[in-house]
PDB file of C-alpha atoms in Angstrom:
ATOM      1  CA  MET A   1     -96.263 -35.102  26.522  1.00  0.00           C
ATOM      2  CA  LYS A   2     -99.443 -32.285  25.913  1.00  0.00           C
ATOM      3  CA  GLY A   3     -97.074 -30.974  24.421  1.00  0.00           C
ATOM      4  CA  ALA A   4     -95.771 -32.815  21.821  1.00  0.00           C
ATOM      5  CA  ALA A   5     -99.723 -33.724  20.674  1.00  0.00           C
ATOM      6  CA  VAL A   6    -100.052 -30.547  19.959  1.00  0.00           C
ATOM      7  CA  LYS A   7     -96.836 -29.911  17.769  1.00  0.00           C
ATOM      8  CA  TRP A   8     -97.849 -33.872  16.093  1.00  0.00           C
ATOM      9  CA  VAL A   9    -101.418 -32.237  15.616  1.00  0.00           C
ATOM     10  CA  SER A  10    -100.018 -29.099  14.184  1.00  0.00           C
ATOM     11  CA  LEU A  11     -97.888 -30.763  12.110  1.00  0.00           C
ATOM     12  CA  PHE A  12    -100.785 -32.763  10.436  1.00  0.00           C
ATOM     13  CA  SER A  13    -102.799 -29.811  10.122  1.00  0.00           C
ATOM     14  CA  LEU A  14     -99.985 -28.058   8.101  1.00  0.00           C
ATOM     15  CA  LEU A  15     -99.349 -30.912   5.770  1.00  0.00           C
ATOM     16  CA  SER A  16    -102.893 -31.295   5.375  1.00  0.00           C
ATOM     17  CA  THR A  17    -103.264 -28.094   3.872  1.00  0.00           C
ATOM     18  CA  LEU A  18     -99.969 -28.223   1.647  1.00  0.00           C
ATOM     19  CA  LEU A  19    -101.123 -31.558  -0.110  1.00  0.00           C
ATOM     20  CA  TRP A  20    -104.744 -29.835  -0.512  1.00  0.00           C
ATOM     21  CA  ILE A  21    -102.938 -26.482  -2.206  1.00  0.00           C
ATOM     22  CA  THR A  22    -100.534 -28.917  -4.257  1.00  0.00           C
ATOM     23  CA  GLY A  23    -103.868 -31.114  -5.474  1.00  0.00           C
ATOM     24  CA  PHE A  24    -105.412 -27.723  -6.169  1.00  0.00           C
ATOM     25  CA  PHE A  25    -103.105 -26.300  -8.365  1.00  0.00           C
ATOM     26  CA  ILE A  26    -102.848 -28.913  -9.983  1.00  0.00           C
ATOM     27  CA  ALA A  27    -106.306 -29.143 -11.101  1.00  0.00           C
ATOM     28  CA  PHE A  28    -105.539 -25.235 -12.320  1.00  0.00           C
ATOM     29  CA  HIS A  29    -102.461 -26.307 -14.451  1.00  0.00           C
ATOM     30  CA  ASP A  30    -104.690 -25.754 -17.276  1.00  0.00           C
ATOM     31  CA  GLN A  31    -105.971 -22.443 -16.328  1.00  0.00           C
ATOM     32  CA  ALA A  32    -102.565 -21.234 -14.727  1.00  0.00           C
ATOM     33  CA  ALA A  33    -101.137 -21.716 -18.347  1.00  0.00           C
ATOM     34  CA  LYS A  34    -102.212 -19.107 -21.020  1.00  0.00           C
ATOM     35  CA  HIS A  35    -105.581 -20.604 -22.160  1.00  0.00           C
ATOM     36  CA  SER A  36    -105.744 -21.798 -25.915  1.00  0.00           C
ATOM     37  CA  PRO A  37    -108.791 -20.333 -28.388  1.00  0.00           C
ATOM     38  CA  PRO A  38    -111.455 -22.878 -29.194  1.00  0.00           C
ATOM     39  CA  PRO A  39    -110.571 -24.989 -31.965  1.00  0.00           C
ATOM     40  CA  PRO A  40    -111.287 -23.628 -35.200  1.00  0.00           C
ATOM     41  CA  ALA A  41    -114.665 -24.994 -36.803  1.00  0.00           C
ATOM     42  CA  GLU A  42    -112.964 -27.674 -38.806  1.00  0.00           C
ATOM     43  CA  GLY A  43    -111.579 -29.051 -35.558  1.00  0.00           C
ATOM     44  CA  ILE A  44    -114.458 -29.333 -33.959  1.00  0.00           C
ATOM     45  CA  PRO A  45    -115.918 -33.231 -34.676  1.00  0.00           C
ATOM     46  CA  ALA A  46    -119.169 -33.391 -36.715  1.00  0.00           C
ATOM     47  CA  MET A  47    -122.088 -34.297 -35.408  1.00  0.00           C
ATOM     48  CA  SER A  48    -124.924 -36.185 -38.126  1.00  0.00           C
ATOM     49  CA  PRO A  49    -127.497 -33.447 -38.897  1.00  0.00           C
ATOM     50  CA  LYS A  50    -131.062 -34.299 -37.282  1.00  0.00           C
ATOM     51  CA  GLY A  51    -132.873 -36.322 -39.513  1.00  0.00           C
ATOM     52  CA  ASP A  52    -135.868 -39.138 -38.832  1.00  0.00           C
ATOM     53  CA  ASP A  53    -133.130 -41.537 -37.375  1.00  0.00           C
ATOM     54  CA  GLY A  54    -134.889 -41.084 -33.905  1.00  0.00           C
ATOM     55  CA  ALA A  55    -132.181 -40.466 -31.849  1.00  0.00           C
ATOM     56  CA  PHE A  56    -131.557 -38.157 -28.694  1.00  0.00           C
ATOM     57  CA  ARG A  57    -128.823 -35.342 -29.039  1.00  0.00           C
ATOM     58  CA  ILE A  58    -127.125 -34.163 -26.149  1.00  0.00           C
ATOM     59  CA  VAL A  59    -124.566 -31.418 -26.456  1.00  0.00           C
ATOM     60  CA  ALA A  60    -122.191 -30.887 -23.799  1.00  0.00           C
ATOM     61  CA  LEU A  61    -120.905 -27.061 -23.332  1.00  0.00           C
ATOM     62  CA  GLY A  62    -118.229 -25.815 -21.050  1.00  0.00           C
ATOM     63  CA  ASP A  63    -115.037 -26.619 -18.809  1.00  0.00           C
ATOM     64  CA  SER A  64    -113.913 -30.093 -16.568  1.00  0.00           C
ATOM     65  CA  LEU A  65    -116.916 -30.726 -14.602  1.00  0.00           C
ATOM     66  CA  THR A  66    -118.391 -31.679 -18.493  1.00  0.00           C
ATOM     67  CA  ARG A  67    -115.376 -33.354 -19.218  1.00  0.00           C
ATOM     68  CA  GLY A  68    -115.376 -35.563 -16.815  1.00  0.00           C
ATOM     69  CA  THR A  69    -112.229 -34.742 -15.769  1.00  0.00           C
ATOM     70  CA  GLY A  70    -111.693 -36.712 -11.751  1.00  0.00           C
ATOM     71  CA  ASP A  71    -114.237 -39.980 -13.210  1.00  0.00           C
ATOM     72  CA  GLU A  72    -111.683 -42.954 -12.956  1.00  0.00           C
ATOM     73  CA  THR A  73    -114.570 -44.435 -15.456  1.00  0.00           C
ATOM     74  CA  GLY A  74    -114.272 -41.639 -17.764  1.00  0.00           C
ATOM     75  CA  LYS A  75    -118.116 -41.016 -18.305  1.00  0.00           C
ATOM     76  CA  GLY A  76    -118.491 -37.722 -15.802  1.00  0.00           C
ATOM     77  CA  TYR A  77    -122.137 -36.896 -15.091  1.00  0.00           C
ATOM     78  CA  VAL A  78    -122.975 -36.533 -19.563  1.00  0.00           C
ATOM     79  CA  GLY A  79    -121.520 -40.149 -19.637  1.00  0.00           C
ATOM     80  CA  TYR A  80    -124.034 -40.875 -16.936  1.00  0.00           C
ATOM     81  CA  LEU A  81    -127.033 -39.150 -17.362  1.00  0.00           C
ATOM     82  CA  ALA A  82    -127.248 -39.963 -21.462  1.00  0.00           C
ATOM     83  CA  ASP A  83    -127.132 -43.782 -20.152  1.00  0.00           C
ATOM     84  CA  HIS A  84    -129.906 -42.639 -17.992  1.00  0.00           C
ATOM     85  CA  ILE A  85    -131.628 -41.433 -20.836  1.00  0.00           C
ATOM     86  CA  LYS A  86    -130.930 -44.034 -23.409  1.00  0.00           C
ATOM     87  CA  LYS A  87    -132.099 -46.682 -20.375  1.00  0.00           C
ATOM     88  CA  ARG A  88    -135.433 -44.501 -20.307  1.00  0.00           C
ATOM     89  CA  THR A  89    -136.531 -44.083 -23.687  1.00  0.00           C
ATOM     90  CA  GLY A  90    -134.755 -46.824 -25.715  1.00  0.00           C
ATOM     91  CA  LYS A  91    -133.320 -44.174 -28.122  1.00  0.00           C
ATOM     92  CA  LYS A  92    -129.989 -43.966 -29.939  1.00  0.00           C
ATOM     93  CA  ILE A  93    -128.105 -41.478 -27.854  1.00  0.00           C
ATOM     94  CA  LEU A  94    -126.121 -39.362 -30.078  1.00  0.00           C
ATOM     95  CA  LEU A  95    -123.619 -37.246 -27.961  1.00  0.00           C
ATOM     96  CA  ARG A  96    -121.281 -34.354 -28.350  1.00  0.00           C
ATOM     97  CA  ASN A  97    -119.154 -33.265 -25.241  1.00  0.00           C
ATOM     98  CA  LEU A  98    -117.466 -29.729 -26.551  1.00  0.00           C
ATOM     99  CA  ALA A  99    -116.211 -29.182 -22.826  1.00  0.00           C
ATOM    100  CA  VAL A 100    -112.674 -28.127 -22.508  1.00  0.00           C
ATOM    101  CA  ARG A 101    -110.532 -27.994 -19.144  1.00  0.00           C
ATOM    102  CA  GLY A 102    -110.003 -24.489 -18.022  1.00  0.00           C
ATOM    103  CA  MET A 103    -112.984 -23.310 -20.122  1.00  0.00           C
ATOM    104  CA  VAL A 104    -113.759 -19.366 -18.982  1.00  0.00           C
ATOM    105  CA  SER A 105    -117.148 -17.763 -20.032  1.00  0.00           C
ATOM    106  CA  GLU A 106    -115.620 -15.674 -22.396  1.00  0.00           C
ATOM    107  CA  LYS A 107    -113.563 -18.256 -24.294  1.00  0.00           C
ATOM    108  CA  LEU A 108    -117.238 -20.209 -23.906  1.00  0.00           C
ATOM    109  CA  LEU A 109    -119.166 -17.342 -25.920  1.00  0.00           C
ATOM    110  CA  GLY A 110    -116.097 -17.784 -28.281  1.00  0.00           C
ATOM    111  CA  GLN A 111    -116.182 -21.306 -28.883  1.00  0.00           C
ATOM    112  CA  LEU A 112    -120.147 -20.685 -29.437  1.00  0.00           C
ATOM    113  CA  ARG A 113    -119.633 -18.740 -32.796  1.00  0.00           C
ATOM    114  CA  LEU A 114    -118.231 -21.258 -34.455  1.00  0.00           C
ATOM    115  CA  SER A 115    -120.289 -22.510 -37.145  1.00  0.00           C
ATOM    116  CA  GLU A 116    -119.866 -26.496 -36.519  1.00  0.00           C
ATOM    117  CA  VAL A 117    -120.535 -25.717 -32.655  1.00  0.00           C
ATOM    118  CA  GLN A 118    -124.036 -23.535 -33.782  1.00  0.00           C
ATOM    119  CA  ARG A 119    -125.344 -26.358 -35.858  1.00  0.00           C
ATOM    120  CA  GLN A 120    -124.759 -28.687 -33.084  1.00  0.00           C
ATOM    121  CA  ILE A 121    -126.835 -26.849 -31.105  1.00  0.00           C
ATOM    122  CA  SER A 122    -129.461 -26.341 -33.322  1.00  0.00           C
ATOM    123  CA  ASP A 123    -129.855 -30.023 -33.593  1.00  0.00           C
ATOM    124  CA  ALA A 124    -129.561 -30.439 -30.077  1.00  0.00           C
ATOM    125  CA  ASP A 125    -132.548 -31.899 -28.351  1.00  0.00           C
ATOM    126  CA  LEU A 126    -130.821 -31.372 -24.375  1.00  0.00           C
ATOM    127  CA  ILE A 127    -128.101 -29.254 -23.621  1.00  0.00           C
ATOM    128  CA  LEU A 128    -125.904 -29.599 -20.829  1.00  0.00           C
ATOM    129  CA  MET A 129    -123.536 -26.592 -19.421  1.00  0.00           C
ATOM    130  CA  THR A 130    -120.763 -26.149 -16.246  1.00  0.00           C
ATOM    131  CA  ILE A 131    -119.081 -22.575 -16.599  1.00  0.00           C
ATOM    132  CA  GLY A 132    -117.894 -20.216 -13.920  1.00  0.00           C
ATOM    133  CA  GLY A 133    -115.986 -22.165 -11.741  1.00  0.00           C
ATOM    134  CA  ASN A 134    -112.388 -20.854 -14.001  1.00  0.00           C
ATOM    135  CA  ASP A 135    -113.954 -17.552 -14.171  1.00  0.00           C
ATOM    136  CA  LEU A 136    -114.249 -17.466 -10.144  1.00  0.00           C
ATOM    137  CA  PHE A 137    -110.838 -19.527  -9.061  1.00  0.00           C
ATOM    138  CA  GLN A 138    -109.024 -18.350 -11.855  1.00  0.00           C
ATOM    139  CA  LYS A 139    -105.121 -19.340 -11.528  1.00  0.00           C
ATOM    140  CA  GLY A 140    -105.531 -20.437  -7.916  1.00  0.00           C
ATOM    141  CA  LYS A 141    -106.835 -16.943  -6.732  1.00  0.00           C
ATOM    142  CA  ALA A 142    -109.790 -18.548  -4.658  1.00  0.00           C
ATOM    143  CA  LEU A 143    -106.792 -18.673  -2.191  1.00  0.00           C
ATOM    144  CA  GLN A 144    -106.877 -14.930  -1.916  1.00  0.00           C
ATOM    145  CA  ILE A 145    -110.683 -14.545  -1.904  1.00  0.00           C
ATOM    146  CA  LYS A 146    -111.959 -13.267   1.520  1.00  0.00           C
ATOM    147  CA  SER A 147    -114.826 -11.475   0.929  1.00  0.00           C
ATOM    148  CA  LYS A 148    -117.823 -11.328  -1.836  1.00  0.00           C
ATOM    149  CA  LYS A 149    -116.070  -7.446  -2.547  1.00  0.00           C
ATOM    150  CA  ASP A 150    -112.888  -9.765  -3.760  1.00  0.00           C
ATOM    151  CA  VAL A 151    -115.441 -11.256  -6.393  1.00  0.00           C
ATOM    152  CA  GLY A 152    -116.832  -8.468  -7.530  1.00  0.00           C
ATOM    153  CA  PRO A 153    -115.606  -7.470 -10.859  1.00  0.00           C
ATOM    154  CA  VAL A 154    -114.959 -11.458 -11.360  1.00  0.00           C
ATOM    155  CA  GLU A 155    -118.350 -11.713 -11.328  1.00  0.00           C
ATOM    156  CA  LYS A 156    -119.848  -8.677 -13.237  1.00  0.00           C
ATOM    157  CA  LYS A 157    -117.822  -9.265 -16.263  1.00  0.00           C
ATOM    158  CA  PHE A 158    -118.936 -13.690 -15.557  1.00  0.00           C
ATOM    159  CA  LEU A 159    -122.698 -12.754 -15.736  1.00  0.00           C
ATOM    160  CA  ARG A 160    -122.367 -10.218 -18.560  1.00  0.00           C
ATOM    161  CA  HIS A 161    -120.588 -13.340 -20.643  1.00  0.00           C
ATOM    162  CA  LEU A 162    -123.060 -16.067 -18.874  1.00  0.00           C
ATOM    163  CA  ASP A 163    -126.182 -13.873 -20.289  1.00  0.00           C
ATOM    164  CA  ALA A 164    -124.640 -13.832 -24.258  1.00  0.00           C
ATOM    165  CA  ILE A 165    -124.207 -17.482 -23.698  1.00  0.00           C
ATOM    166  CA  PHE A 166    -127.495 -18.327 -22.734  1.00  0.00           C
ATOM    167  CA  ARG A 167    -128.800 -15.380 -25.508  1.00  0.00           C
ATOM    168  CA  GLU A 168    -126.422 -16.954 -28.035  1.00  0.00           C
ATOM    169  CA  ILE A 169    -128.187 -20.199 -27.603  1.00  0.00           C
ATOM    170  CA  ARG A 170    -131.677 -19.454 -27.615  1.00  0.00           C
ATOM    171  CA  LYS A 171    -130.855 -17.875 -30.784  1.00  0.00           C
ATOM    172  CA  ARG A 172    -129.791 -20.872 -31.998  1.00  0.00           C
ATOM    173  CA  ASN A 173    -132.203 -23.005 -30.662  1.00  0.00           C
ATOM    174  CA  PRO A 174    -134.833 -21.941 -28.977  1.00  0.00           C
ATOM    175  CA  ASN A 175    -137.145 -25.170 -27.892  1.00  0.00           C
ATOM    176  CA  ALA A 176    -133.880 -27.741 -26.921  1.00  0.00           C
ATOM    177  CA  TYR A 177    -133.907 -27.623 -22.647  1.00  0.00           C
ATOM    178  CA  VAL A 178    -130.336 -26.264 -20.964  1.00  0.00           C
ATOM    179  CA  PHE A 179    -129.417 -27.851 -17.483  1.00  0.00           C
ATOM    180  CA  PHE A 180    -126.946 -25.279 -16.469  1.00  0.00           C
ATOM    181  CA  ILE A 181    -125.424 -26.935 -13.071  1.00  0.00           C
ATOM    182  CA  GLY A 182    -124.229 -24.639 -10.432  1.00  0.00           C
ATOM    183  CA  LEU A 183    -121.007 -24.502  -8.430  1.00  0.00           C
ATOM    184  CA  TYR A 184    -120.269 -26.106  -5.316  1.00  0.00           C
ATOM    185  CA  ASN A 185    -118.418 -25.700  -2.362  1.00  0.00           C
ATOM    186  CA  PRO A 186    -114.744 -27.775  -2.570  1.00  0.00           C
ATOM    187  CA  PHE A 187    -112.970 -26.366   0.165  1.00  0.00           C
ATOM    188  CA  SER A 188    -115.506 -26.930   3.093  1.00  0.00           C
ATOM    189  CA  ASP A 189    -112.927 -29.131   5.003  1.00  0.00           C
ATOM    190  CA  LEU A 190    -110.895 -25.981   5.223  1.00  0.00           C
ATOM    191  CA  ALA A 191    -110.886 -22.820   7.773  1.00  0.00           C
ATOM    192  CA  GLU A 192    -112.056 -20.477   5.673  1.00  0.00           C
ATOM    193  CA  GLY A 193    -114.661 -23.304   4.344  1.00  0.00           C
ATOM    194  CA  LYS A 194    -117.231 -20.963   5.287  1.00  0.00           C
ATOM    195  CA  THR A 195    -116.602 -17.919   4.247  1.00  0.00           C
ATOM    196  CA  TYR A 196    -115.723 -19.351   0.983  1.00  0.00           C
ATOM    197  CA  SER A 197    -119.722 -21.628   0.848  1.00  0.00           C
ATOM    198  CA  GLU A 198    -121.159 -17.832   1.169  1.00  0.00           C
ATOM    199  CA  ILE A 199    -118.754 -16.603  -1.920  1.00  0.00           C
ATOM    200  CA  ILE A 200    -120.115 -19.508  -3.917  1.00  0.00           C
ATOM    201  CA  ARG A 201    -123.533 -19.285  -2.975  1.00  0.00           C
ATOM    202  CA  ARG A 202    -123.497 -16.087  -3.865  1.00  0.00           C
ATOM    203  CA  TRP A 203    -122.512 -16.062  -7.259  1.00  0.00           C
ATOM    204  CA  ASN A 204    -124.725 -19.305  -7.795  1.00  0.00           C
ATOM    205  CA  PHE A 205    -127.537 -17.017  -7.117  1.00  0.00           C
ATOM    206  CA  ALA A 206    -126.384 -14.365  -9.589  1.00  0.00           C
ATOM    207  CA  ALA A 207    -125.959 -16.677 -12.322  1.00  0.00           C
ATOM    208  CA  PHE A 208    -129.004 -18.795 -11.801  1.00  0.00           C
ATOM    209  CA  GLU A 209    -130.991 -15.509 -11.655  1.00  0.00           C
ATOM    210  CA  THR A 210    -129.490 -14.887 -15.226  1.00  0.00           C
ATOM    211  CA  ALA A 211    -130.109 -18.382 -16.093  1.00  0.00           C
ATOM    212  CA  GLU A 212    -134.292 -17.416 -15.486  1.00  0.00           C
ATOM    213  CA  LYS A 213    -134.249 -15.131 -17.993  1.00  0.00           C
ATOM    214  CA  TYR A 214    -134.315 -17.545 -20.853  1.00  0.00           C
ATOM    215  CA  PRO A 215    -137.430 -19.593 -21.826  1.00  0.00           C
ATOM    216  CA  ARG A 216    -136.197 -23.652 -21.060  1.00  0.00           C
ATOM    217  CA  VAL A 217    -132.891 -22.584 -19.374  1.00  0.00           C
ATOM    218  CA  VAL A 218    -133.001 -25.108 -15.833  1.00  0.00           C
ATOM    219  CA  ALA A 219    -130.726 -23.860 -12.931  1.00  0.00           C
ATOM    220  CA  VAL A 220    -129.192 -26.676 -11.596  1.00  0.00           C
ATOM    221  CA  PRO A 221    -128.566 -26.175  -8.209  1.00  0.00           C
ATOM    222  CA  VAL A 222    -125.296 -29.154  -6.650  1.00  0.00           C
ATOM    223  CA  PHE A 223    -124.243 -27.420  -3.986  1.00  0.00           C
ATOM    224  CA  ASP A 224    -125.910 -29.728  -1.311  1.00  0.00           C
ATOM    225  CA  LEU A 225    -124.759 -33.022  -2.955  1.00  0.00           C
ATOM    226  CA  PHE A 226    -121.539 -32.307  -2.011  1.00  0.00           C
ATOM    227  CA  GLU A 227    -121.707 -29.586   1.553  1.00  0.00           C
ATOM    228  CA  ILE A 228    -121.790 -33.301   3.686  1.00  0.00           C
ATOM    229  CA  ASP A 229    -118.722 -35.329   3.283  1.00  0.00           C
ATOM    230  CA  VAL A 230    -117.004 -33.283   0.497  1.00  0.00           C
ATOM    231  CA  ASN A 231    -113.733 -35.204   0.391  1.00  0.00           C
ATOM    232  CA  GLY A 232    -115.957 -38.499  -0.037  1.00  0.00           C
ATOM    233  CA  PHE A 233    -117.173 -37.122  -3.465  1.00  0.00           C
ATOM    234  CA  LEU A 234    -113.806 -35.515  -4.566  1.00  0.00           C
ATOM    235  CA  ASN A 235    -110.764 -36.576  -6.519  1.00  0.00           C
ATOM    236  CA  VAL A 236    -107.368 -37.090  -5.307  1.00  0.00           C
ATOM    237  CA  ASP A 237    -106.969 -33.284  -6.808  1.00  0.00           C
ATOM    238  CA  LYS A 238    -109.516 -32.166  -4.189  1.00  0.00           C
ATOM    239  CA  PHE A 239    -111.511 -30.218  -6.494  1.00  0.00           C
ATOM    240  CA  HIS A 240    -112.877 -32.364  -9.049  1.00  0.00           C
ATOM    241  CA  PRO A 241    -115.679 -34.669  -8.276  1.00  0.00           C
ATOM    242  CA  ASN A 242    -114.573 -38.700  -8.546  1.00  0.00           C
ATOM    243  CA  ALA A 243    -117.124 -41.190  -9.890  1.00  0.00           C
ATOM    244  CA  GLU A 244    -119.240 -40.363  -6.975  1.00  0.00           C
ATOM    245  CA  GLY A 245    -119.601 -37.553  -6.995  1.00  0.00           C
ATOM    246  CA  TYR A 246    -120.769 -37.270 -11.293  1.00  0.00           C
ATOM    247  CA  ARG A 247    -123.364 -40.072  -9.681  1.00  0.00           C
ATOM    248  CA  ARG A 248    -124.702 -37.821  -7.957  1.00  0.00           C
ATOM    249  CA  ILE A 249    -124.456 -34.582 -10.410  1.00  0.00           C
ATOM    250  CA  ALA A 250    -126.342 -37.333 -13.211  1.00  0.00           C
ATOM    251  CA  GLN A 251    -129.047 -38.269 -10.661  1.00  0.00           C
ATOM    252  CA  ARG A 252    -129.802 -34.726  -9.905  1.00  0.00           C
ATOM    253  CA  LEU A 253    -130.267 -33.880 -14.085  1.00  0.00           C
ATOM    254  CA  ALA A 254    -132.107 -37.172 -14.303  1.00  0.00           C
ATOM    255  CA  SER A 255    -134.879 -35.992 -11.904  1.00  0.00           C
ATOM    256  CA  LEU A 256    -135.439 -33.049 -14.363  1.00  0.00           C
ATOM    257  CA  VAL A 257    -135.297 -35.169 -17.677  1.00  0.00           C
ATOM    258  CA  PRO A 258    -139.011 -36.490 -16.625  1.00  0.00           C
ATOM    259  CA  LEU A 259    -140.030 -32.344 -16.217  1.00  0.00           C
ATOM    260  CA  ALA A 260    -138.511 -31.526 -19.138  1.00  0.00           C
ATOM    261  CA  GLU A 261    -140.707 -34.346 -21.147  1.00  0.00           C
ATOM    262  CA  ARG A 262    -143.937 -33.723 -19.712  1.00  0.00           C
ATOM    263  CA  LYS A 263    -143.977 -30.313 -20.181  1.00  0.00           C
ATOM    264  CA  GLU A 264    -142.692 -31.061 -24.087  1.00  0.00           C
ATOM    265  CA  SER A 265    -145.793 -33.108 -24.673  1.00  0.00           C
ATOM    266  CA  GLY A 266    -148.217 -30.529 -22.880  1.00  0.00           C
TER     267      GLY A 266
END
C-alpha cells in the first residue's frame, strides 16, 4: 500500500514537471523561433506630437511582460497603470505600447534607433520598460542554468546593451521618468527554485546598479510580489503573469508615480 502511494506521488510529480516544461516552451515559442528584426520606421504607429493638449503621454518598451501577455483582460500592467494615472490626474492618456514578444536587449537597442520611436520617446511624460527575461532564459536554456557561472557571459552582454538603452533614452528625453521593472522568479515552486531565485536576484542587482547611473531612471523590483504563491499570479503557461499578477505590478508602479510628481514639482 505504501509502495503504491509512493508511485502515485512520483507520477504526480513527473506530470507536474512535464506540464510546467510544456508551458515554459509555449511561453518562449517566439524566442525559440528566429526573432524578427524591429519593424521599419514606417511600421511604428505614430503618436500625435506633444503640444498644449494637456495629455499625459506614456511610451512602453520591451518584451512580452510590457505587452501584457498572459492577462485575460488584455490590459497588462501598462493598461492598469494608465487607468490609475487617468483617474488620479483627470488627464487624457496617450499610450503607445511598442513592446514585442520575445524582445531581447540587443533588439530593443535597435528599435530605439528608429526615428519614429525616438520622436515618441522625446515626447513622452513617462517611459515604462521590461527587458532581460528573454536574454536570461533564451530558448528555454533556463532549464540548464545551475549557477551564476552559467549566466556570466550572457549577463555581461545584457548589461552592456542595457547601459546603451538607458543612454539612448536619456539622450532623446532627459526629463521623463523611466520605470525599469526587474525580473521575478516563475520557477520558485520547482526543485531548482532556490537556485533560480539566487541567479535572478543577482541579475536584478546588476541591472539595477546600471539603472542607478542615470537620472530619473527608477528601478522597480517585483521579485517579492511573486515570491509567495507564485502560481496564484501566473498564467496557465506558468511564466507570464495573469491579470492579478499584472495588477500587483501596476500597484507597485502606481505607488511611485506620486513620488515622481513631487520631484517634478520640487
